[in-house]
mmCIF file of C-alpha atoms and ligand atoms in Angstrom:
data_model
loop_
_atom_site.group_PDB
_atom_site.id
_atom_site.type_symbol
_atom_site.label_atom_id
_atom_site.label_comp_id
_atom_site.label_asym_id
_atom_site.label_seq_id
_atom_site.Cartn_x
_atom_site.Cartn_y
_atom_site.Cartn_z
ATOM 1 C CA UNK A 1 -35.696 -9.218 14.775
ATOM 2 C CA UNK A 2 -38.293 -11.520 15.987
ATOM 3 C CA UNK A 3 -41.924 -10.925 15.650
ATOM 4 C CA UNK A 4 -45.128 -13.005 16.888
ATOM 5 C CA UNK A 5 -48.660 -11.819 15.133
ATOM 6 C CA UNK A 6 -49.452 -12.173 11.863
ATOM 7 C CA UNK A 7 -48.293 -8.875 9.549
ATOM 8 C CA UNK A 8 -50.055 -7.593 6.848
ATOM 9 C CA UNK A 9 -50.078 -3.417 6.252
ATOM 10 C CA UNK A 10 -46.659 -1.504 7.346
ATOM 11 C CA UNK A 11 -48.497 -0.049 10.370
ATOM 12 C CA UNK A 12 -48.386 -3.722 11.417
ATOM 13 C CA UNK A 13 -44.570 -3.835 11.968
ATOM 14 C CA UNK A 14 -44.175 -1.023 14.210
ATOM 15 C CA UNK A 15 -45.631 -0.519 18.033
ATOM 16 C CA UNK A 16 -49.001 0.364 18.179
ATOM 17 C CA UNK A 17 -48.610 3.843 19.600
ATOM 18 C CA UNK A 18 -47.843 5.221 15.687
ATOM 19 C CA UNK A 19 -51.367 3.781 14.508
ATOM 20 C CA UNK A 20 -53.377 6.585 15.236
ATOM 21 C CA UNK A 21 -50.989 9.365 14.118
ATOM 22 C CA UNK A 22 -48.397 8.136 10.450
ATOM 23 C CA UNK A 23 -49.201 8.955 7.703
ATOM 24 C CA UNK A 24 -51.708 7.052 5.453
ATOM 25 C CA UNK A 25 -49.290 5.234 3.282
ATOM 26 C CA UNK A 26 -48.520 2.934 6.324
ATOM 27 C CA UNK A 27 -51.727 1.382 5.396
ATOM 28 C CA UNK A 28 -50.412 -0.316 2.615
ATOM 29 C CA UNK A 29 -49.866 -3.740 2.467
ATOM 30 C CA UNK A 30 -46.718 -5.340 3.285
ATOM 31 C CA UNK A 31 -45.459 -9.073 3.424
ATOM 32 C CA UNK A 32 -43.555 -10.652 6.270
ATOM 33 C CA UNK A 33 -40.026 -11.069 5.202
ATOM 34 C CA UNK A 34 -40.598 -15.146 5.201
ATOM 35 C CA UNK A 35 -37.127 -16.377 4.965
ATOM 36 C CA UNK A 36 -36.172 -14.463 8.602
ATOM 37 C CA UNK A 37 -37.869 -16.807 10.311
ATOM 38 C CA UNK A 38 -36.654 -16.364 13.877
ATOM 39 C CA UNK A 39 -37.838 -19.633 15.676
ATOM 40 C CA UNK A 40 -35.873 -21.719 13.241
ATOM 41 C CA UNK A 41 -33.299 -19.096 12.877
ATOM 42 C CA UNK A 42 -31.587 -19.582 9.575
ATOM 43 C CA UNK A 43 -28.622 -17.718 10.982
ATOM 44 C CA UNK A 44 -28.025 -20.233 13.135
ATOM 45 C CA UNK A 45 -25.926 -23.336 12.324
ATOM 46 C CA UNK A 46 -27.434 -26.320 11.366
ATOM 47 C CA UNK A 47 -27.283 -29.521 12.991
ATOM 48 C CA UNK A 48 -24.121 -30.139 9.437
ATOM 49 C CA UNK A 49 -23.192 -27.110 9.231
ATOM 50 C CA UNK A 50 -21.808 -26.420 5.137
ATOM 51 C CA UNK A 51 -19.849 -22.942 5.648
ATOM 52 C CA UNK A 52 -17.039 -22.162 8.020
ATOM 53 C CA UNK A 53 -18.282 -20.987 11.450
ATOM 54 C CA UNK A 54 -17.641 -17.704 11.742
ATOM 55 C CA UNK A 55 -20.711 -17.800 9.007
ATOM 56 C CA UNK A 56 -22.930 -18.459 11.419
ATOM 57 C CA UNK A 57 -24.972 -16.320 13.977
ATOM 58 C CA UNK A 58 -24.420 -17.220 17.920
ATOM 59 C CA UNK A 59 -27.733 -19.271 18.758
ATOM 60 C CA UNK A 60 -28.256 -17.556 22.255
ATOM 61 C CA UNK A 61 -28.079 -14.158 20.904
ATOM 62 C CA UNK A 62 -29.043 -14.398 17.197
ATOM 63 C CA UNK A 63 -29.031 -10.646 15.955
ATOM 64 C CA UNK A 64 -29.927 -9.424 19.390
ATOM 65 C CA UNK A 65 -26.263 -8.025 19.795
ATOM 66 C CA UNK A 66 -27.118 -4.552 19.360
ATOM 67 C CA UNK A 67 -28.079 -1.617 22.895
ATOM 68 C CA UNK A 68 -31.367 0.264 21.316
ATOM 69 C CA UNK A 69 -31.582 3.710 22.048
ATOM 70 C CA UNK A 70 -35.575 3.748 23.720
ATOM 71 C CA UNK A 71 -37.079 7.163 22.968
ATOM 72 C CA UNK A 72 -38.540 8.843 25.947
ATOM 73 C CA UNK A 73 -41.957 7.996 25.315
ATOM 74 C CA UNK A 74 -41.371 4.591 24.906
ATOM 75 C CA UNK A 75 -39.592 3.981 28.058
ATOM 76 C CA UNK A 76 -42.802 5.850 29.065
ATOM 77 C CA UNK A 77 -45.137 3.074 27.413
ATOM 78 C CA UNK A 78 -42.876 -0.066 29.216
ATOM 79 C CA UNK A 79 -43.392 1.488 32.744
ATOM 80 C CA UNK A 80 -46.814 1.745 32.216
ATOM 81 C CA UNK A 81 -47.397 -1.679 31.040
ATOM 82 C CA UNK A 82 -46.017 -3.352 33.916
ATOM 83 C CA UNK A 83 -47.956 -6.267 34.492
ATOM 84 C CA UNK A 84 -48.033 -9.501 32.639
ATOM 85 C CA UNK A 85 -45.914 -9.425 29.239
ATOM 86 C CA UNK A 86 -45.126 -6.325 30.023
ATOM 87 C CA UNK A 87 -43.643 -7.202 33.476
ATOM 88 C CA UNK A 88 -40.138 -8.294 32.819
ATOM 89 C CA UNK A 89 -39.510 -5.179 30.285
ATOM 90 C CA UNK A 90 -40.442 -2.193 32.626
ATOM 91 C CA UNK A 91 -38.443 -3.990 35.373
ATOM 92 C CA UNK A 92 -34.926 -4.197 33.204
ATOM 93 C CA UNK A 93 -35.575 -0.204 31.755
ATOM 94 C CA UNK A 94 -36.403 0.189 35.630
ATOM 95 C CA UNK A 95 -32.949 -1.272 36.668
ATOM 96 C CA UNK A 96 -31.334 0.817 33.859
ATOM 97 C CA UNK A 97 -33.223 4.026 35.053
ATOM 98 C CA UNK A 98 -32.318 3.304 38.971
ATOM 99 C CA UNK A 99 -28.033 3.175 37.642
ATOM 100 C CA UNK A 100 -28.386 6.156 36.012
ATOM 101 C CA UNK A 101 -26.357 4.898 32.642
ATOM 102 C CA UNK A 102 -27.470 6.451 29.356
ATOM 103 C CA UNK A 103 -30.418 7.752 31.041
ATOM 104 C CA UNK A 104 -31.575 10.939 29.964
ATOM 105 C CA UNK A 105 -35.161 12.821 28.744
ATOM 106 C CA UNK A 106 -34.326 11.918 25.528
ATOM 107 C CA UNK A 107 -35.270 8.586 26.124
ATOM 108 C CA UNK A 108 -32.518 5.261 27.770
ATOM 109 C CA UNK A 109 -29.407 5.620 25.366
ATOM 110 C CA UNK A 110 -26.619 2.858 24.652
ATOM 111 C CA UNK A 111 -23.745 3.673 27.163
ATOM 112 C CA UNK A 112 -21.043 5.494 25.273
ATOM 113 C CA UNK A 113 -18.664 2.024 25.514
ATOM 114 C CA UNK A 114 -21.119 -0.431 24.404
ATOM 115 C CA UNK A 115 -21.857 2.061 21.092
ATOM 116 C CA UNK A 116 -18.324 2.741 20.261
ATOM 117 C CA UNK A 117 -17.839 -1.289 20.419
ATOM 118 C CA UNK A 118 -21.076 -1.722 18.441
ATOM 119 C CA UNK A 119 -19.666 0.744 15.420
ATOM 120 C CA UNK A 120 -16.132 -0.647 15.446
ATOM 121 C CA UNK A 121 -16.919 -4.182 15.214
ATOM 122 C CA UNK A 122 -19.932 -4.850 12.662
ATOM 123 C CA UNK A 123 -18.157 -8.805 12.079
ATOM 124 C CA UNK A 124 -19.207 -9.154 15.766
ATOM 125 C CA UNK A 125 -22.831 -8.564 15.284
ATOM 126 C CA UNK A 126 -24.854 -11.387 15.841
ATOM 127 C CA UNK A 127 -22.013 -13.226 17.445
ATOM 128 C CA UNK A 128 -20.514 -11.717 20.422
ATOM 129 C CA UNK A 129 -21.741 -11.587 24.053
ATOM 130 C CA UNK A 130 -20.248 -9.065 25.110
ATOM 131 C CA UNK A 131 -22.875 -7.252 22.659
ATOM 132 C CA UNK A 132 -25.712 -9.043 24.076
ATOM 133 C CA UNK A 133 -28.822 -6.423 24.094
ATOM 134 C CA UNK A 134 -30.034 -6.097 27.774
ATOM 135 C CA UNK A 135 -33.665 -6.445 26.912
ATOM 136 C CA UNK A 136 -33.226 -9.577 24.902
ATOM 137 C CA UNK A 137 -34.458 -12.744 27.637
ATOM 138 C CA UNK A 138 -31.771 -15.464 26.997
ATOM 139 C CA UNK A 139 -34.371 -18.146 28.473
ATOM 140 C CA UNK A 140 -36.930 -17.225 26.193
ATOM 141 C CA UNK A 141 -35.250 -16.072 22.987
ATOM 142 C CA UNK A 142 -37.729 -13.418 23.320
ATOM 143 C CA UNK A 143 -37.063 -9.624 23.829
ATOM 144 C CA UNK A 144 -38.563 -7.926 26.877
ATOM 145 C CA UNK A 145 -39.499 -4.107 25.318
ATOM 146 C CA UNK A 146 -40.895 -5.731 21.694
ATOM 147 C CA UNK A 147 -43.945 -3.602 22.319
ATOM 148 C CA UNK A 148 -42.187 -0.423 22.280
ATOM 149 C CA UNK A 149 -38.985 -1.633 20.404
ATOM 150 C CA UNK A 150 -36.946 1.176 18.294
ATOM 151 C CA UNK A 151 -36.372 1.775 15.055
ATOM 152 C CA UNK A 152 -33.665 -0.272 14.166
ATOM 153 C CA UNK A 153 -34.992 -3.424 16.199
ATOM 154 C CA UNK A 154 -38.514 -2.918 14.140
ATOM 155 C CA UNK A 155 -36.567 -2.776 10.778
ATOM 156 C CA UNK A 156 -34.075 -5.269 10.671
ATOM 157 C CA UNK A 157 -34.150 -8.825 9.001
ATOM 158 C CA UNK A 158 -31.491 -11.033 8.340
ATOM 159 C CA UNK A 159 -33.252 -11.754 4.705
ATOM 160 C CA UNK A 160 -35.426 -9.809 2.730
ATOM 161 C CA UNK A 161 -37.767 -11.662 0.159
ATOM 162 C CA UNK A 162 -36.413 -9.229 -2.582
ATOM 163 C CA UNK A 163 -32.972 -8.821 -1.379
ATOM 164 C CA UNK A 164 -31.069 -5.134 -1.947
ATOM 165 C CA UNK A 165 -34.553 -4.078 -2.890
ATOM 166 C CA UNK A 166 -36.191 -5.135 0.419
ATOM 167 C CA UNK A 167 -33.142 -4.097 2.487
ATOM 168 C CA UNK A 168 -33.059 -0.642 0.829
ATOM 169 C CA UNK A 169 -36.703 -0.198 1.470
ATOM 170 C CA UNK A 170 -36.109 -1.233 5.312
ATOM 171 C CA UNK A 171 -33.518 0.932 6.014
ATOM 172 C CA UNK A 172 -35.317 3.530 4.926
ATOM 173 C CA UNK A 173 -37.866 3.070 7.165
ATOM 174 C CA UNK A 174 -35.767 2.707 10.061
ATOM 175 C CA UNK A 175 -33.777 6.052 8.917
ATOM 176 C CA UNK A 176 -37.922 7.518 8.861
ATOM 177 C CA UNK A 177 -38.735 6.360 12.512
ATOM 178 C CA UNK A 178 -35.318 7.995 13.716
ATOM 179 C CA UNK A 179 -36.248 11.321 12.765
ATOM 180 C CA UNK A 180 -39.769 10.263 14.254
ATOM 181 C CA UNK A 181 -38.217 9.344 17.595
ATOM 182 C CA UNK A 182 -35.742 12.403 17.662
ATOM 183 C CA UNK A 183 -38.485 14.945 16.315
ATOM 184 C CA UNK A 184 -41.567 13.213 18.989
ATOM 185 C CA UNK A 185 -38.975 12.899 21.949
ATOM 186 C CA UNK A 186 -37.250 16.570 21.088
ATOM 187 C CA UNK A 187 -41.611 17.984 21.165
ATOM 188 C CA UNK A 188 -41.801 16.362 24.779
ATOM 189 C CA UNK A 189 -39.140 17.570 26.454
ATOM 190 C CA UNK A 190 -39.931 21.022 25.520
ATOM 191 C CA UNK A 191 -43.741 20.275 26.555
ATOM 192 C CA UNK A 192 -42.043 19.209 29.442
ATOM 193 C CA UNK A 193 -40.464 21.989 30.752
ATOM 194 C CA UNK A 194 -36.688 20.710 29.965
ATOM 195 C CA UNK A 195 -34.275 23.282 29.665
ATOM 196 C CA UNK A 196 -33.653 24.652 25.442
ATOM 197 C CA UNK A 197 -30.039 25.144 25.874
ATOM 198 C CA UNK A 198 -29.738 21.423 27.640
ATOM 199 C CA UNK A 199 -31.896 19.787 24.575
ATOM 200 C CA UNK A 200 -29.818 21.729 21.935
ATOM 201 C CA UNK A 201 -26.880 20.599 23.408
ATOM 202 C CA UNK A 202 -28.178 16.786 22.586
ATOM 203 C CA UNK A 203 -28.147 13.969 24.991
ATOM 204 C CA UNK A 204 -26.310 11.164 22.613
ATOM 205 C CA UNK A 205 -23.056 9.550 23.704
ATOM 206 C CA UNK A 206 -20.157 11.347 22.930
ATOM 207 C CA UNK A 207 -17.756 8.443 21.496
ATOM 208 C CA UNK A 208 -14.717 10.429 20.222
ATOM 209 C CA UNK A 209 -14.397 11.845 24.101
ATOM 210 C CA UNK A 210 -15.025 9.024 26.435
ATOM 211 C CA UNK A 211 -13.606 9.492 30.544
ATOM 212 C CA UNK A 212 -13.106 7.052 32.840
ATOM 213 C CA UNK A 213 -16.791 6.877 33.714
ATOM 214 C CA UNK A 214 -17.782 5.933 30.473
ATOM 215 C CA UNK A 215 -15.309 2.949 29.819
ATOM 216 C CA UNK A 216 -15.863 1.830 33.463
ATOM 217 C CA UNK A 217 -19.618 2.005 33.153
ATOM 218 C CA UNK A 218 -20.241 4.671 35.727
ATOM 219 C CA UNK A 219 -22.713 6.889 35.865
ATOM 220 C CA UNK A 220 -22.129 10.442 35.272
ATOM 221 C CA UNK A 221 -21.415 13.273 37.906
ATOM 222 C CA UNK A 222 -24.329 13.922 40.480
ATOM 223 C CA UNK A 223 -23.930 17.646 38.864
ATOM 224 C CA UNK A 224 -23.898 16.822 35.706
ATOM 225 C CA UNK A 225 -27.019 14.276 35.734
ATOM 226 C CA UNK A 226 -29.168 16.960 37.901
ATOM 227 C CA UNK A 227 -27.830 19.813 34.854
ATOM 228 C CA UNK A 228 -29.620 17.591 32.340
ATOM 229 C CA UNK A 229 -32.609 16.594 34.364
ATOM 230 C CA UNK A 230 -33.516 20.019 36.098
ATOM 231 C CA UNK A 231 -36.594 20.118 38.112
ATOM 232 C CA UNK A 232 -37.410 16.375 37.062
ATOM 233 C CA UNK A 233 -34.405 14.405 38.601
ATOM 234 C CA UNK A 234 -35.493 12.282 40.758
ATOM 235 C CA UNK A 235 -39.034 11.927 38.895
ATOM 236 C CA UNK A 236 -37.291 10.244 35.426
ATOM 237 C CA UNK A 237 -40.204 7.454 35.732
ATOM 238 C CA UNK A 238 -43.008 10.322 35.847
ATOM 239 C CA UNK A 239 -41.464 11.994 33.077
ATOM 240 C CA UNK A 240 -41.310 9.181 30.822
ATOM 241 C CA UNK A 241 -44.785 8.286 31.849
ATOM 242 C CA UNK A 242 -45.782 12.056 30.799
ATOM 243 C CA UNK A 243 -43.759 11.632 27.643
ATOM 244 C CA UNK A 244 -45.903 8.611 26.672
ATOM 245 C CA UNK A 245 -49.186 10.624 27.371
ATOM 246 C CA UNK A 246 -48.107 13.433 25.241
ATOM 247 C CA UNK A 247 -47.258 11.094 22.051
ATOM 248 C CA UNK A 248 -50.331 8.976 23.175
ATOM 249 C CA UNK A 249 -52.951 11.757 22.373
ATOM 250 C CA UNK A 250 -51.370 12.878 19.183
ATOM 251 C CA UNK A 251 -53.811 12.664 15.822
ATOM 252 C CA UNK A 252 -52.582 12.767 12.311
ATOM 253 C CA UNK A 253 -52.531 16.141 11.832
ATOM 254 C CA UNK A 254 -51.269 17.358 14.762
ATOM 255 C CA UNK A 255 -48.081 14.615 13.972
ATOM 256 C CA UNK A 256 -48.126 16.440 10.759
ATOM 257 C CA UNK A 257 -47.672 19.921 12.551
ATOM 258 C CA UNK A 258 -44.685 18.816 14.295
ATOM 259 C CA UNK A 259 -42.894 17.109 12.264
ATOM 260 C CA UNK A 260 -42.300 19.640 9.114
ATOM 261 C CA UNK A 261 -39.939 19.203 5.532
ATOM 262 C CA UNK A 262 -37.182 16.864 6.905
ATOM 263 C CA UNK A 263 -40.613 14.520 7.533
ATOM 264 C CA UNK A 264 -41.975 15.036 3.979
ATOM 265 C CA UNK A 265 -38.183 14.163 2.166
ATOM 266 C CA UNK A 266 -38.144 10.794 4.436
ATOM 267 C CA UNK A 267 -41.744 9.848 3.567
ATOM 268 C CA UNK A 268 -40.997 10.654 -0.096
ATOM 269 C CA UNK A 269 -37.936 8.300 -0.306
ATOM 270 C CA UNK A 270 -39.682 5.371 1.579
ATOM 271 C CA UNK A 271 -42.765 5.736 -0.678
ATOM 272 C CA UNK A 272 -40.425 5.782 -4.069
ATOM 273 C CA UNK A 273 -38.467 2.790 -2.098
ATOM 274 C CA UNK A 274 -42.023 0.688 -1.403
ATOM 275 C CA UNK A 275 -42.974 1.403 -4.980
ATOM 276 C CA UNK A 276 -40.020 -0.659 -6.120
ATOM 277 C CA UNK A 277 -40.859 -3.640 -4.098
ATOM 278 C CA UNK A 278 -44.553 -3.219 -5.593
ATOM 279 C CA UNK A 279 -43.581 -2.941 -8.973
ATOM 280 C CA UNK A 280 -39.950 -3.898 -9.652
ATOM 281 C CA UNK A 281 -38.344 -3.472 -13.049
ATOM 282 C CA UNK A 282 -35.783 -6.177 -14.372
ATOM 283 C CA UNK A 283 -33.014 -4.495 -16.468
ATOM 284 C CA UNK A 284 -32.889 -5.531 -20.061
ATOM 285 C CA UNK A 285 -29.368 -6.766 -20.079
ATOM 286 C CA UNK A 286 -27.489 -8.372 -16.941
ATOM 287 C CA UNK A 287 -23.796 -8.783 -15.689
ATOM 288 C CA UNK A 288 -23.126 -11.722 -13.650
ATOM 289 C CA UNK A 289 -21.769 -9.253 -10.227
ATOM 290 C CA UNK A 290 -18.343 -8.764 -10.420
ATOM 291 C CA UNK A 291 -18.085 -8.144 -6.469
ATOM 292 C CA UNK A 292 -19.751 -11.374 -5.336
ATOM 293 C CA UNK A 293 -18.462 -13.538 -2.871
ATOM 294 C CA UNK A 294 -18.386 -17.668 -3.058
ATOM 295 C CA UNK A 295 -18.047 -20.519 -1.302
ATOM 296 C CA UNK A 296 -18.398 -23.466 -2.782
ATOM 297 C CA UNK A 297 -19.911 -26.653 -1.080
ATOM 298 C CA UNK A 298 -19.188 -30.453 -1.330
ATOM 299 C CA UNK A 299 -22.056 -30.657 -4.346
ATOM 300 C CA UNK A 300 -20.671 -28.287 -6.306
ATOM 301 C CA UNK A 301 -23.234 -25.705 -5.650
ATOM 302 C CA UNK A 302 -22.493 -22.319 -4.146
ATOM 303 C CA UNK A 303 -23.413 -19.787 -1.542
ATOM 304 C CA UNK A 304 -23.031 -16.223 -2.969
ATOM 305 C CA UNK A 305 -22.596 -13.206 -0.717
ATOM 306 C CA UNK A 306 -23.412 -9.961 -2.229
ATOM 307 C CA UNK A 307 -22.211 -6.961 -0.473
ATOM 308 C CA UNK A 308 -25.372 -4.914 -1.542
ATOM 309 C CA UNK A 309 -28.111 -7.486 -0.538
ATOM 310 C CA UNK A 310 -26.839 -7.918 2.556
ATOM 311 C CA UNK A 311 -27.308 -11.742 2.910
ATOM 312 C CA UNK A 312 -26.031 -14.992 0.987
ATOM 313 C CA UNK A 313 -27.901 -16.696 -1.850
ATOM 314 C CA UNK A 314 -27.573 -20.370 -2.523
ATOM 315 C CA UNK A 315 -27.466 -21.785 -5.578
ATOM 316 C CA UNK A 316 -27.323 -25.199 -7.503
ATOM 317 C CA UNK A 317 -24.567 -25.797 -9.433
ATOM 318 C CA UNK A 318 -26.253 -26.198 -12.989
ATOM 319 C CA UNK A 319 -27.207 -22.580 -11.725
ATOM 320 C CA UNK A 320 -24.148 -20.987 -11.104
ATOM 321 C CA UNK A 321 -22.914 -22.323 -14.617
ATOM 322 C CA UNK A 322 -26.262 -20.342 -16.247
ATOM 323 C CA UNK A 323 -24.390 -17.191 -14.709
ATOM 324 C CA UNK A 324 -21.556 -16.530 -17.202
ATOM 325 C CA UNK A 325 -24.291 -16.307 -20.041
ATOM 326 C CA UNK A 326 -24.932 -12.893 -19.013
ATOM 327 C CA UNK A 327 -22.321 -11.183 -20.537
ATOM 328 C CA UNK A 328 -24.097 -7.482 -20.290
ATOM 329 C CA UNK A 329 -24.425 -7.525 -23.925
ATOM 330 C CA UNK A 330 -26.574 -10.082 -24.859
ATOM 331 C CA UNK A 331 -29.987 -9.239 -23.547
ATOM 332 C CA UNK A 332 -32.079 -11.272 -20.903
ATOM 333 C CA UNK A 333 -34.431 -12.713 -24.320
ATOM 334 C CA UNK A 334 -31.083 -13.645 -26.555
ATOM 335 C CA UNK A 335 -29.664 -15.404 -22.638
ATOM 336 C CA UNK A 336 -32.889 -16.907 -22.220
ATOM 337 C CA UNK A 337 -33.356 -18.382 -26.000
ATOM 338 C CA UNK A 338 -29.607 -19.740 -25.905
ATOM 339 C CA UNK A 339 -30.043 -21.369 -22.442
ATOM 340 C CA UNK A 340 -33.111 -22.954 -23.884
ATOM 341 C CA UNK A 341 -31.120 -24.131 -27.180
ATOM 342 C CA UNK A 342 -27.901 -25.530 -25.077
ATOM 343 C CA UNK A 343 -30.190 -27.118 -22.205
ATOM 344 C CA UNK A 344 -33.613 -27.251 -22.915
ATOM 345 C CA UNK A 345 -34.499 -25.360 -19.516
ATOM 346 C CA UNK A 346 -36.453 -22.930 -19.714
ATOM 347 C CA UNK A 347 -36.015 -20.035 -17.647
ATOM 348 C CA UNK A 348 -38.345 -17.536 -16.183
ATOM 349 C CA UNK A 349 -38.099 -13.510 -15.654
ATOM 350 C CA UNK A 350 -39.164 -14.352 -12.179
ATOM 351 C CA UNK A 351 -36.098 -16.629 -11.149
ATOM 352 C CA UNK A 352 -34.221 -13.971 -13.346
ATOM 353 C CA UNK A 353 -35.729 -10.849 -10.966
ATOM 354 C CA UNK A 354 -34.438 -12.969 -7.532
ATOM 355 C CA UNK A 355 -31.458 -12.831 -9.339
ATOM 356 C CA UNK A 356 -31.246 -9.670 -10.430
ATOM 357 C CA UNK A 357 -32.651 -8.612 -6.447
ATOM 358 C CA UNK A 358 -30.182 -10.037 -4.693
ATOM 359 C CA UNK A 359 -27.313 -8.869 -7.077
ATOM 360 C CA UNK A 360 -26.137 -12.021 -8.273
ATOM 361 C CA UNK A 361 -26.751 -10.409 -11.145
ATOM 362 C CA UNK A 362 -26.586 -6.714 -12.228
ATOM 363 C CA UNK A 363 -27.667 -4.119 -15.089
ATOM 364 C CA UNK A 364 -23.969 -3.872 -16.857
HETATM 365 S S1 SF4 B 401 -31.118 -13.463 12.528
HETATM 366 FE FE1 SF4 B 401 -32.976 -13.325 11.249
HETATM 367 S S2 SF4 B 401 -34.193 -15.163 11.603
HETATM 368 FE FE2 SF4 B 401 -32.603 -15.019 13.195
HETATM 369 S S3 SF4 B 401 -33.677 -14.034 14.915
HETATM 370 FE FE3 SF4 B 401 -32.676 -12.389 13.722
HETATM 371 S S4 SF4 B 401 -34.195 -11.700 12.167
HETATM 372 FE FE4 SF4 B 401 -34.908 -13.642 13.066
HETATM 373 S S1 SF4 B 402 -34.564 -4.504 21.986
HETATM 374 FE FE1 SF4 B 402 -35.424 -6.530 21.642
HETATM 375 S S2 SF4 B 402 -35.322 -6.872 19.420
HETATM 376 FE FE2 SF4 B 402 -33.974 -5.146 19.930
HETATM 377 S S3 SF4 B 402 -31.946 -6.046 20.189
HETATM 378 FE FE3 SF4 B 402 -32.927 -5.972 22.211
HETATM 379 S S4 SF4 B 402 -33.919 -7.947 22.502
HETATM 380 FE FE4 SF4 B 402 -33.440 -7.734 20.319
#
């Protein structure tokens, strides 16, 4: 999802109010996924389209069909900043606040409706309206709460420089800033006085039980919304506000106080994935992927979708013919030496790694 400064450690790609307190290794350096490049969006179609349009992301939305769940403390941060850039976003989670629809001290959740459509209809992402996120500005192509956006909205690209490699490393990072969001929002509504039996019970939308209120978009019973909110209904703007001072002053070790094992597991399987992207390793024998999807265009070249990558990979079509070489016996050096004998190209572990990345090819 769309970003505007230049990127350059991890710390860079998330909102600034997890500077002060992650972990170290967020200083590391990290590239900008350069082939999600959101003002040309290469999800979009082109002005000659080659694949069949249902391919193709819906220019006014892009990937923007998706309802983030804002953690407390970030709804917190986009009331605050309410002037200027910040203007537009506090006034839409202000709107959402005021109709009383997903809004609880966890944070401004997804309706119930609009998350049970989002799980049961993944071909409609990035296509359908009716998905539209209600932060995204439709005039600008530009979303409203960037500065404070969630997890999954800081995470996602449509390509990933090192295919399944870069996906698996993003994902993880998006499952890390979950249990970041639950584990910072669950610390302030305790600091804040809300009830422990109401925040064990969980806030989340219930979508195996939806009532009439939830498919028609209604808020829920006045009894029910002042059972949640307790002694702060009617202030939910002062306690997100107080939410967003609380996460505001934390340091790195107090973070590291709160947040405990479950913490330690996620940062040990994002550092293990973020050491693969640093230093990958190219199996010594490849399999052309059985699984892989084609299309083939006019030229004879083809666009590959690999279920494991995530995206589509085109390729030439003296490229695709290089595929059936790898037989997973013969390794990569035999391949390479017998390409070179037939063709006289000579081809590099490099172009064999973006292969191998985005799972055009696989270890047998
Ligand atoms: S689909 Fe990709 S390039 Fe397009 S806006 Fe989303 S992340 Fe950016
Ligand atoms: S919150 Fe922003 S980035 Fe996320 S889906 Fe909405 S408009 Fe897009």
């Amino acid at each position: 999802m769309p970003a505007s400064m230049p990127r350059t450690q991890l710390i860079d790609f998330l909102p600034d109010i997890y500077r002060s307190f992650l972990p170290g290794f967020f200083e590391q350096p990290m590239a900008e996924e350069r082939h999600a490049t959101c003002a040309s969006c290469p999800m979009c179609p082109p002005a000659e389209p080659d694949l069949p349009p249902d391919a193709y992301f819906n220019p006014s939305t892009k990937c923007c069909t998706f309802f983030p769940a804002l953690a407390n403390y970030s709804v917190g941060g986009l009331l605050i900043a309410d002037t200027g850039e910040g203007a537009e976003g506090a006034r839409r989670v202000r709107a959402r606040i005021a109709a009383r629809i997903g809004v609880t001290p966890a944070g401004v959740l997804p309706p119930a409706r609009v998350l049970l459509l989002q799980r049961a209809s993944r071909q409609a992402f990035g296509r359908a309206e009716s998905l539209v996120c209600p932060y995204l500005d439709r005039e600008r192509g530009a979303c409203t709460v960037w500065a404070h956006r969630e997890a999954e909205c800081a995470t996602w690209f449509c390509k990933h420089n090192q295919g399944a490699d870069g996906r698996a490393f993003w994902k993880q990072l998006r499952d890390y800033l979950v249990l970041v969001h639950v584990t910072l929002s669950t610390w302030t509504m305790r600091e804040l006085g809300i009830d422990a039996e109401r925040i064990a019970a969980g806030f989340g939308p219930r979508i195996d039980s939806l009532d009439a209120r939830d498919l028609d978009d209604r808020p829920p019973r006045d009894d029910e919304y002042l059972a949640m909110w307790g002694h702060w209904a009617g202030r939910e703007e002062a306690f997100y506000r107080a939410a967003f001072d609380l996460v505001r002053g934390l340091d790195r070790s107090r973070f590291e106080a709160l947040v405990g094992i479950d913490h330690t597991i996620a940062l040990d399987r994002l550092q293990r994935r973020h050491a693969t992207l640093r230093s990958p390793r190219l199996p010594d024998r490849l399999v052309r992927n059985p699984a892989l999807r084609a299309h083939v265009l006019p030229d004879g070249s083809r666009v590959f979708a690999s279920e494991d990558a995530g995206e589509t990979t085109h390729l030439r079509r003296e490229l695709v013919r290089l595929l059936d070489l790898f037989d997973g016996q013969l390794t990569n050096d035999e391949v390479k030496a017998k390409v070179l004998a037939q063709t006289g190209v000579r081809v590099g572990d490099s172009f064999l790694l973006a292969l191998y990345q985005h799972r055009i090819l696989i270890a047998p």
